[in-house]
Amino acid sequence: MKDYQEQLETLQKWINESKNIVFFGGAGVSTESGIPDFRSVDGLYNQQYKYPPETILSRSFFDRDPEEFYRFYRNKMLCLTAKPNAAHKKLAQLEAAGKLRSIVTQNIDGLHQAAGSKRVWELHGSVLRNRCMACGRDYPVSAIADSQGVPRCSCGGIIKPDVVLYEESLSSRVLQGALSDIQQADMLIIGGTSLVVYPAAGLVNYYQGHRLVLINKSTTPYDKNADLVLSGPIGEILDQIKV
């Protein structure tokens, strides 16, 4: 087994040699910016509420009890003071340098774009985009954060976040774009994800190259298939890469 320094050197060498990298990331990319991870030991799924978070964040619950949904959503899903960390910044630099083709993310916080990344496939949507369910008018996140109860459009319709809830389908446009980029990549870096959330995790199976890199604090079901596995905080690891 390679030691940590050798692994870093291999990662650097592969990045230097690649021209079409795709990064696939999950909650672990955002936790280093102070955004809680649902599935970690101290994540939202392990806290106690009147209803389980996965129930509240379902489309049927949203339709049935939007007031309770928004009470939870404002309190737990909006982390608007979070700033991009070293991982977000390095990925933006790699894109600007012509190395990184795109980012495929399961996160909904918009931090990749805040760091300067341009081509970002947001599999689960974004808290920053919101739309009236009646007339289709777009609203900024402040329309949710600064309102009380159920946020409503001037037309009277409910404003809904552009976030994929449980029981909702992922955007076919976003899925197809992410899938196409992954299939064409000459290197796939996966970071900050346990790779257990489907259909998002299934996209990894479409990578056809020979440089599959996993960067995580814990093991994943895909480790045995990876060409390189680095264990540690993703921001700390990517920060050591020279662009």
mmCIF file of C-alpha atoms in Angstrom:
data_model
loop_
_atom_site.group_PDB
_atom_site.id
_atom_site.type_symbol
_atom_site.label_atom_id
_atom_site.label_comp_id
_atom_site.label_asym_id
_atom_site.label_seq_id
_atom_site.Cartn_x
_atom_site.Cartn_y
_atom_site.Cartn_z
ATOM 1 C CA MET A 1 0.000 0.000 0.000
ATOM 2 C CA LYS A 2 1.294 3.452 -0.887
ATOM 3 C CA ASP A 3 1.974 5.841 1.936
ATOM 4 C CA TYR A 4 0.132 9.164 2.089
ATOM 5 C CA GLN A 5 2.877 11.187 0.417
ATOM 6 C CA GLU A 6 3.129 8.726 -2.459
ATOM 7 C CA GLN A 7 -0.644 8.871 -2.882
ATOM 8 C CA LEU A 8 -0.515 12.676 -3.048
ATOM 9 C CA GLU A 9 2.281 12.547 -5.622
ATOM 10 C CA THR A 10 0.272 10.097 -7.738
ATOM 11 C CA LEU A 11 -2.778 12.361 -7.519
ATOM 12 C CA GLN A 12 -0.700 15.352 -8.576
ATOM 13 C CA LYS A 13 0.858 13.424 -11.490
ATOM 14 C CA TRP A 14 -2.510 12.237 -12.777
ATOM 15 C CA ILE A 15 -4.001 15.738 -12.550
ATOM 16 C CA ASN A 16 -1.000 17.125 -14.432
ATOM 17 C CA GLU A 17 -1.524 14.558 -17.195
ATOM 18 C CA SER A 18 -5.312 14.908 -17.430
ATOM 19 C CA LYS A 19 -7.305 17.396 -19.483
ATOM 20 C CA ASN A 20 -10.863 16.262 -18.870
ATOM 21 C CA ILE A 21 -11.352 15.689 -15.130
ATOM 22 C CA VAL A 22 -14.791 15.392 -13.555
ATOM 23 C CA PHE A 23 -15.297 15.836 -9.823
ATOM 24 C CA PHE A 24 -18.197 14.040 -8.138
ATOM 25 C CA GLY A 25 -18.881 15.328 -4.639
ATOM 26 C CA GLY A 26 -21.219 14.949 -1.707
ATOM 27 C CA ALA A 27 -21.926 16.343 1.736
ATOM 28 C CA GLY A 28 -18.337 15.909 2.944
ATOM 29 C CA VAL A 29 -17.289 18.743 0.629
ATOM 30 C CA SER A 30 -19.642 21.127 2.428
ATOM 31 C CA THR A 31 -19.107 19.991 6.024
ATOM 32 C CA GLU A 32 -15.716 21.715 5.966
ATOM 33 C CA SER A 33 -17.637 24.948 5.371
ATOM 34 C CA GLY A 34 -19.710 24.287 8.483
ATOM 35 C CA ILE A 35 -22.761 22.808 6.761
ATOM 36 C CA PRO A 36 -24.060 19.740 8.651
ATOM 37 C CA ASP A 37 -24.067 16.333 6.982
ATOM 38 C CA PHE A 38 -27.337 14.426 7.143
ATOM 39 C CA ARG A 39 -25.770 11.008 7.476
ATOM 40 C CA SER A 40 -22.811 11.624 9.751
ATOM 41 C CA VAL A 41 -22.860 10.565 13.398
ATOM 42 C CA ASP A 42 -23.827 14.088 14.475
ATOM 43 C CA GLY A 43 -25.847 14.745 11.325
ATOM 44 C CA LEU A 44 -29.485 15.693 11.063
ATOM 45 C CA TYR A 45 -30.702 12.105 10.821
ATOM 46 C CA ASN A 46 -29.421 11.440 14.319
ATOM 47 C CA GLN A 47 -31.221 14.339 15.954
ATOM 48 C CA GLN A 48 -34.743 14.170 17.310
ATOM 49 C CA TYR A 49 -37.709 15.943 15.746
ATOM 50 C CA LYS A 50 -41.474 15.574 15.785
ATOM 51 C CA TYR A 51 -41.033 13.820 12.432
ATOM 52 C CA PRO A 52 -37.898 12.224 10.943
ATOM 53 C CA PRO A 53 -36.062 14.604 8.570
ATOM 54 C CA GLU A 54 -36.559 12.252 5.624
ATOM 55 C CA THR A 55 -40.325 12.465 6.235
ATOM 56 C CA ILE A 56 -40.355 16.262 6.461
ATOM 57 C CA LEU A 57 -38.209 16.547 3.325
ATOM 58 C CA SER A 58 -40.599 14.472 1.215
ATOM 59 C CA ARG A 59 -42.908 15.891 -1.423
ATOM 60 C CA SER A 60 -46.004 14.366 0.164
ATOM 61 C CA PHE A 61 -45.182 16.032 3.510
ATOM 62 C CA PHE A 62 -44.493 19.357 1.748
ATOM 63 C CA ASP A 63 -47.917 19.201 0.109
ATOM 64 C CA ARG A 64 -49.643 18.079 3.307
ATOM 65 C CA ASP A 65 -48.023 20.412 5.840
ATOM 66 C CA PRO A 66 -46.003 23.184 4.176
ATOM 67 C CA GLU A 67 -45.876 25.233 7.383
ATOM 68 C CA GLU A 68 -44.085 22.464 9.302
ATOM 69 C CA PHE A 69 -41.867 21.835 6.268
ATOM 70 C CA TYR A 70 -40.732 25.455 6.175
ATOM 71 C CA ARG A 71 -40.144 25.599 9.918
ATOM 72 C CA PHE A 72 -37.662 22.737 9.540
ATOM 73 C CA TYR A 73 -36.288 23.952 6.205
ATOM 74 C CA ARG A 74 -35.403 27.445 7.446
ATOM 75 C CA ASN A 75 -33.862 26.090 10.623
ATOM 76 C CA LYS A 76 -31.841 23.205 9.206
ATOM 77 C CA MET A 77 -31.425 23.508 5.438
ATOM 78 C CA LEU A 78 -30.454 27.151 4.988
ATOM 79 C CA CYS A 79 -26.802 27.793 5.910
ATOM 80 C CA LEU A 80 -26.455 31.111 4.139
ATOM 81 C CA THR A 81 -23.388 32.328 6.037
ATOM 82 C CA ALA A 82 -21.261 29.370 4.852
ATOM 83 C CA LYS A 83 -18.275 30.238 2.657
ATOM 84 C CA PRO A 84 -16.382 28.115 0.082
ATOM 85 C CA ASN A 85 -13.541 26.084 1.614
ATOM 86 C CA ALA A 86 -10.207 24.921 0.202
ATOM 87 C CA ALA A 87 -11.829 22.111 -1.798
ATOM 88 C CA HIS A 88 -14.300 24.432 -3.540
ATOM 89 C CA LYS A 89 -11.523 26.912 -4.341
ATOM 90 C CA LYS A 90 -9.087 24.318 -5.704
ATOM 91 C CA LEU A 91 -11.736 22.802 -7.975
ATOM 92 C CA ALA A 92 -12.538 26.261 -9.356
ATOM 93 C CA GLN A 93 -8.821 26.784 -10.031
ATOM 94 C CA LEU A 94 -8.587 23.448 -11.849
ATOM 95 C CA GLU A 95 -11.523 24.411 -14.056
ATOM 96 C CA ALA A 96 -10.021 27.835 -14.808
ATOM 97 C CA ALA A 97 -6.752 26.096 -15.746
ATOM 98 C CA GLY A 98 -8.570 23.921 -18.295
ATOM 99 C CA LYS A 99 -8.078 20.705 -16.307
ATOM 100 C CA LEU A 100 -11.532 20.161 -14.849
ATOM 101 C CA ARG A 101 -14.475 19.722 -17.206
ATOM 102 C CA SER A 102 -17.241 19.872 -14.617
ATOM 103 C CA ILE A 103 -18.440 19.252 -11.087
ATOM 104 C CA VAL A 104 -21.268 16.849 -10.326
ATOM 105 C CA THR A 105 -22.578 17.593 -6.846
ATOM 106 C CA GLN A 106 -25.194 16.217 -4.496
ATOM 107 C CA ASN A 107 -25.031 19.443 -2.462
ATOM 108 C CA ILE A 108 -27.648 22.192 -2.624
ATOM 109 C CA ASP A 109 -25.693 25.100 -1.113
ATOM 110 C CA GLY A 110 -24.266 26.786 -4.226
ATOM 111 C CA LEU A 111 -20.753 26.958 -2.743
ATOM 112 C CA HIS A 112 -19.048 25.605 -5.867
ATOM 113 C CA GLN A 113 -20.405 28.532 -7.886
ATOM 114 C CA ALA A 114 -19.538 30.930 -5.062
ATOM 115 C CA ALA A 115 -15.930 29.740 -5.364
ATOM 116 C CA GLY A 116 -15.945 30.459 -9.097
ATOM 117 C CA SER A 117 -16.846 27.127 -10.715
ATOM 118 C CA LYS A 118 -18.850 27.553 -13.920
ATOM 119 C CA ARG A 119 -19.949 24.081 -15.036
ATOM 120 C CA VAL A 120 -21.735 22.526 -12.066
ATOM 121 C CA TRP A 121 -24.356 19.800 -12.315
ATOM 122 C CA GLU A 122 -26.505 20.117 -9.179
ATOM 123 C CA LEU A 123 -28.186 16.719 -8.913
ATOM 124 C CA HIS A 124 -30.397 17.716 -5.998
ATOM 125 C CA GLY A 125 -31.064 21.334 -6.958
ATOM 126 C CA SER A 126 -30.183 24.473 -5.003
ATOM 127 C CA VAL A 127 -31.581 26.388 -2.039
ATOM 128 C CA LEU A 128 -30.616 29.575 -3.886
ATOM 129 C CA ARG A 129 -33.303 29.074 -6.550
ATOM 130 C CA ASN A 130 -36.982 29.249 -5.652
ATOM 131 C CA ARG A 131 -40.131 29.420 -7.759
ATOM 132 C CA CYS A 132 -43.839 30.092 -7.360
ATOM 133 C CA MET A 133 -45.756 26.854 -7.887
ATOM 134 C CA ALA A 134 -48.685 28.772 -9.415
ATOM 135 C CA CYS A 135 -47.242 31.340 -11.826
ATOM 136 C CA GLY A 136 -43.615 30.210 -12.117
ATOM 137 C CA ARG A 137 -42.048 33.472 -10.939
ATOM 138 C CA ASP A 138 -38.474 33.068 -9.679
ATOM 139 C CA TYR A 139 -37.459 34.220 -6.209
ATOM 140 C CA PRO A 140 -34.100 34.554 -4.404
ATOM 141 C CA VAL A 141 -33.411 32.577 -1.242
ATOM 142 C CA SER A 142 -34.212 35.676 0.832
ATOM 143 C CA ALA A 143 -37.879 35.181 -0.073
ATOM 144 C CA ILE A 144 -37.743 31.981 1.988
ATOM 145 C CA ALA A 145 -35.281 33.010 4.685
ATOM 146 C CA ASP A 146 -36.910 36.353 5.496
ATOM 147 C CA SER A 147 -40.522 35.209 5.439
ATOM 148 C CA GLN A 148 -42.706 33.670 8.128
ATOM 149 C CA GLY A 149 -44.845 30.567 7.788
ATOM 150 C CA VAL A 150 -45.438 29.481 4.194
ATOM 151 C CA PRO A 151 -43.736 31.875 1.728
ATOM 152 C CA ARG A 152 -46.132 33.120 -0.918
ATOM 153 C CA CYS A 153 -45.812 34.832 -4.268
ATOM 154 C CA SER A 154 -47.570 38.119 -5.018
ATOM 155 C CA CYS A 155 -50.039 35.987 -6.994
ATOM 156 C CA GLY A 156 -50.857 33.989 -3.855
ATOM 157 C CA GLY A 157 -49.084 30.791 -4.879
ATOM 158 C CA ILE A 158 -46.653 28.936 -2.603
ATOM 159 C CA ILE A 159 -42.953 29.545 -3.287
ATOM 160 C CA LYS A 160 -41.085 26.224 -3.421
ATOM 161 C CA PRO A 161 -37.301 25.752 -3.281
ATOM 162 C CA ASP A 162 -35.665 24.256 -6.366
ATOM 163 C CA VAL A 163 -34.502 21.334 -4.224
ATOM 164 C CA VAL A 164 -35.233 17.710 -5.109
ATOM 165 C CA LEU A 165 -37.315 16.316 -2.249
ATOM 166 C CA TYR A 166 -37.788 12.646 -1.436
ATOM 167 C CA GLU A 167 -40.378 11.164 -3.842
ATOM 168 C CA GLU A 168 -39.377 13.672 -6.555
ATOM 169 C CA SER A 169 -37.375 12.828 -9.665
ATOM 170 C CA LEU A 170 -33.995 14.286 -10.483
ATOM 171 C CA SER A 171 -33.868 16.692 -13.413
ATOM 172 C CA SER A 172 -33.399 14.680 -16.621
ATOM 173 C CA ARG A 173 -31.385 17.554 -18.122
ATOM 174 C CA VAL A 174 -28.986 17.645 -15.175
ATOM 175 C CA LEU A 175 -28.720 13.851 -15.045
ATOM 176 C CA GLN A 176 -27.957 13.614 -18.749
ATOM 177 C CA GLY A 177 -25.350 16.378 -18.574
ATOM 178 C CA ALA A 178 -23.608 14.785 -15.607
ATOM 179 C CA LEU A 179 -23.739 11.343 -17.199
ATOM 180 C CA SER A 180 -22.278 12.601 -20.466
ATOM 181 C CA ASP A 181 -19.398 14.386 -18.734
ATOM 182 C CA ILE A 182 -18.581 11.359 -16.564
ATOM 183 C CA GLN A 183 -18.551 9.057 -19.601
ATOM 184 C CA GLN A 184 -16.111 11.350 -21.429
ATOM 185 C CA ALA A 185 -13.820 12.035 -18.470
ATOM 186 C CA ASP A 186 -10.169 10.947 -18.509
ATOM 187 C CA MET A 187 -10.116 11.118 -14.686
ATOM 188 C CA LEU A 188 -12.895 10.936 -12.102
ATOM 189 C CA ILE A 189 -12.291 12.285 -8.608
ATOM 190 C CA ILE A 190 -14.942 11.372 -6.047
ATOM 191 C CA GLY A 191 -14.904 13.154 -2.714
ATOM 192 C CA GLY A 192 -16.931 13.698 0.419
ATOM 193 C CA THR A 193 -19.614 11.140 -0.361
ATOM 194 C CA SER A 194 -20.491 7.748 1.073
ATOM 195 C CA LEU A 195 -21.834 6.723 -2.366
ATOM 196 C CA VAL A 196 -24.991 5.221 -0.899
ATOM 197 C CA VAL A 197 -27.566 7.738 -2.200
ATOM 198 C CA TYR A 198 -29.184 6.622 -5.439
ATOM 199 C CA PRO A 199 -29.695 7.389 -8.249
ATOM 200 C CA ALA A 200 -26.819 9.868 -7.795
ATOM 201 C CA ALA A 201 -24.237 7.265 -6.703
ATOM 202 C CA GLY A 202 -25.094 5.084 -9.694
ATOM 203 C CA LEU A 203 -23.615 7.703 -12.037
ATOM 204 C CA VAL A 204 -20.137 6.605 -10.962
ATOM 205 C CA ASN A 205 -20.694 3.289 -12.766
ATOM 206 C CA TYR A 206 -20.691 5.119 -16.096
ATOM 207 C CA TYR A 207 -17.069 6.205 -15.778
ATOM 208 C CA GLN A 208 -15.020 4.311 -18.363
ATOM 209 C CA GLY A 209 -11.504 5.542 -17.619
ATOM 210 C CA HIS A 210 -8.650 4.120 -15.568
ATOM 211 C CA ARG A 211 -8.062 6.924 -13.104
ATOM 212 C CA LEU A 212 -10.785 6.641 -10.508
ATOM 213 C CA VAL A 213 -9.786 8.513 -7.337
ATOM 214 C CA LEU A 214 -11.668 8.435 -4.029
ATOM 215 C CA ILE A 215 -11.048 11.017 -1.303
ATOM 216 C CA ASN A 216 -13.029 10.418 1.882
ATOM 217 C CA LYS A 217 -12.692 10.341 5.636
ATOM 218 C CA SER A 218 -14.307 6.887 5.742
ATOM 219 C CA THR A 219 -14.478 3.862 3.466
ATOM 220 C CA THR A 220 -17.089 3.435 0.717
ATOM 221 C CA PRO A 221 -18.459 0.460 -1.231
ATOM 222 C CA TYR A 222 -16.454 1.700 -4.239
ATOM 223 C CA ASP A 223 -13.001 1.714 -2.611
ATOM 224 C CA LYS A 224 -12.123 -1.688 -4.028
ATOM 225 C CA ASN A 225 -12.823 -0.421 -7.551
ATOM 226 C CA ALA A 226 -10.742 2.736 -7.228
ATOM 227 C CA ASP A 227 -7.293 3.210 -8.729
ATOM 228 C CA LEU A 228 -6.325 5.530 -5.877
ATOM 229 C CA VAL A 229 -7.903 6.000 -2.426
ATOM 230 C CA LEU A 230 -6.902 8.878 -0.141
ATOM 231 C CA SER A 231 -8.245 9.055 3.392
ATOM 232 C CA GLY A 232 -8.726 12.451 5.017
ATOM 233 C CA PRO A 233 -10.544 15.785 4.786
ATOM 234 C CA ILE A 234 -11.015 16.643 1.122
ATOM 235 C CA GLY A 235 -10.151 20.324 1.547
ATOM 236 C CA GLU A 236 -6.868 19.492 3.249
ATOM 237 C CA ILE A 237 -5.933 17.009 0.508
ATOM 238 C CA LEU A 238 -6.912 19.093 -2.512
ATOM 239 C CA ASP A 239 -5.253 22.177 -1.013
ATOM 240 C CA GLN A 240 -1.893 20.436 -1.485
ATOM 241 C CA ILE A 241 -2.418 20.054 -5.233
ATOM 242 C CA LYS A 242 -0.558 22.555 -7.424
ATOM 243 C CA VAL A 243 -2.427 23.929 -10.422
#
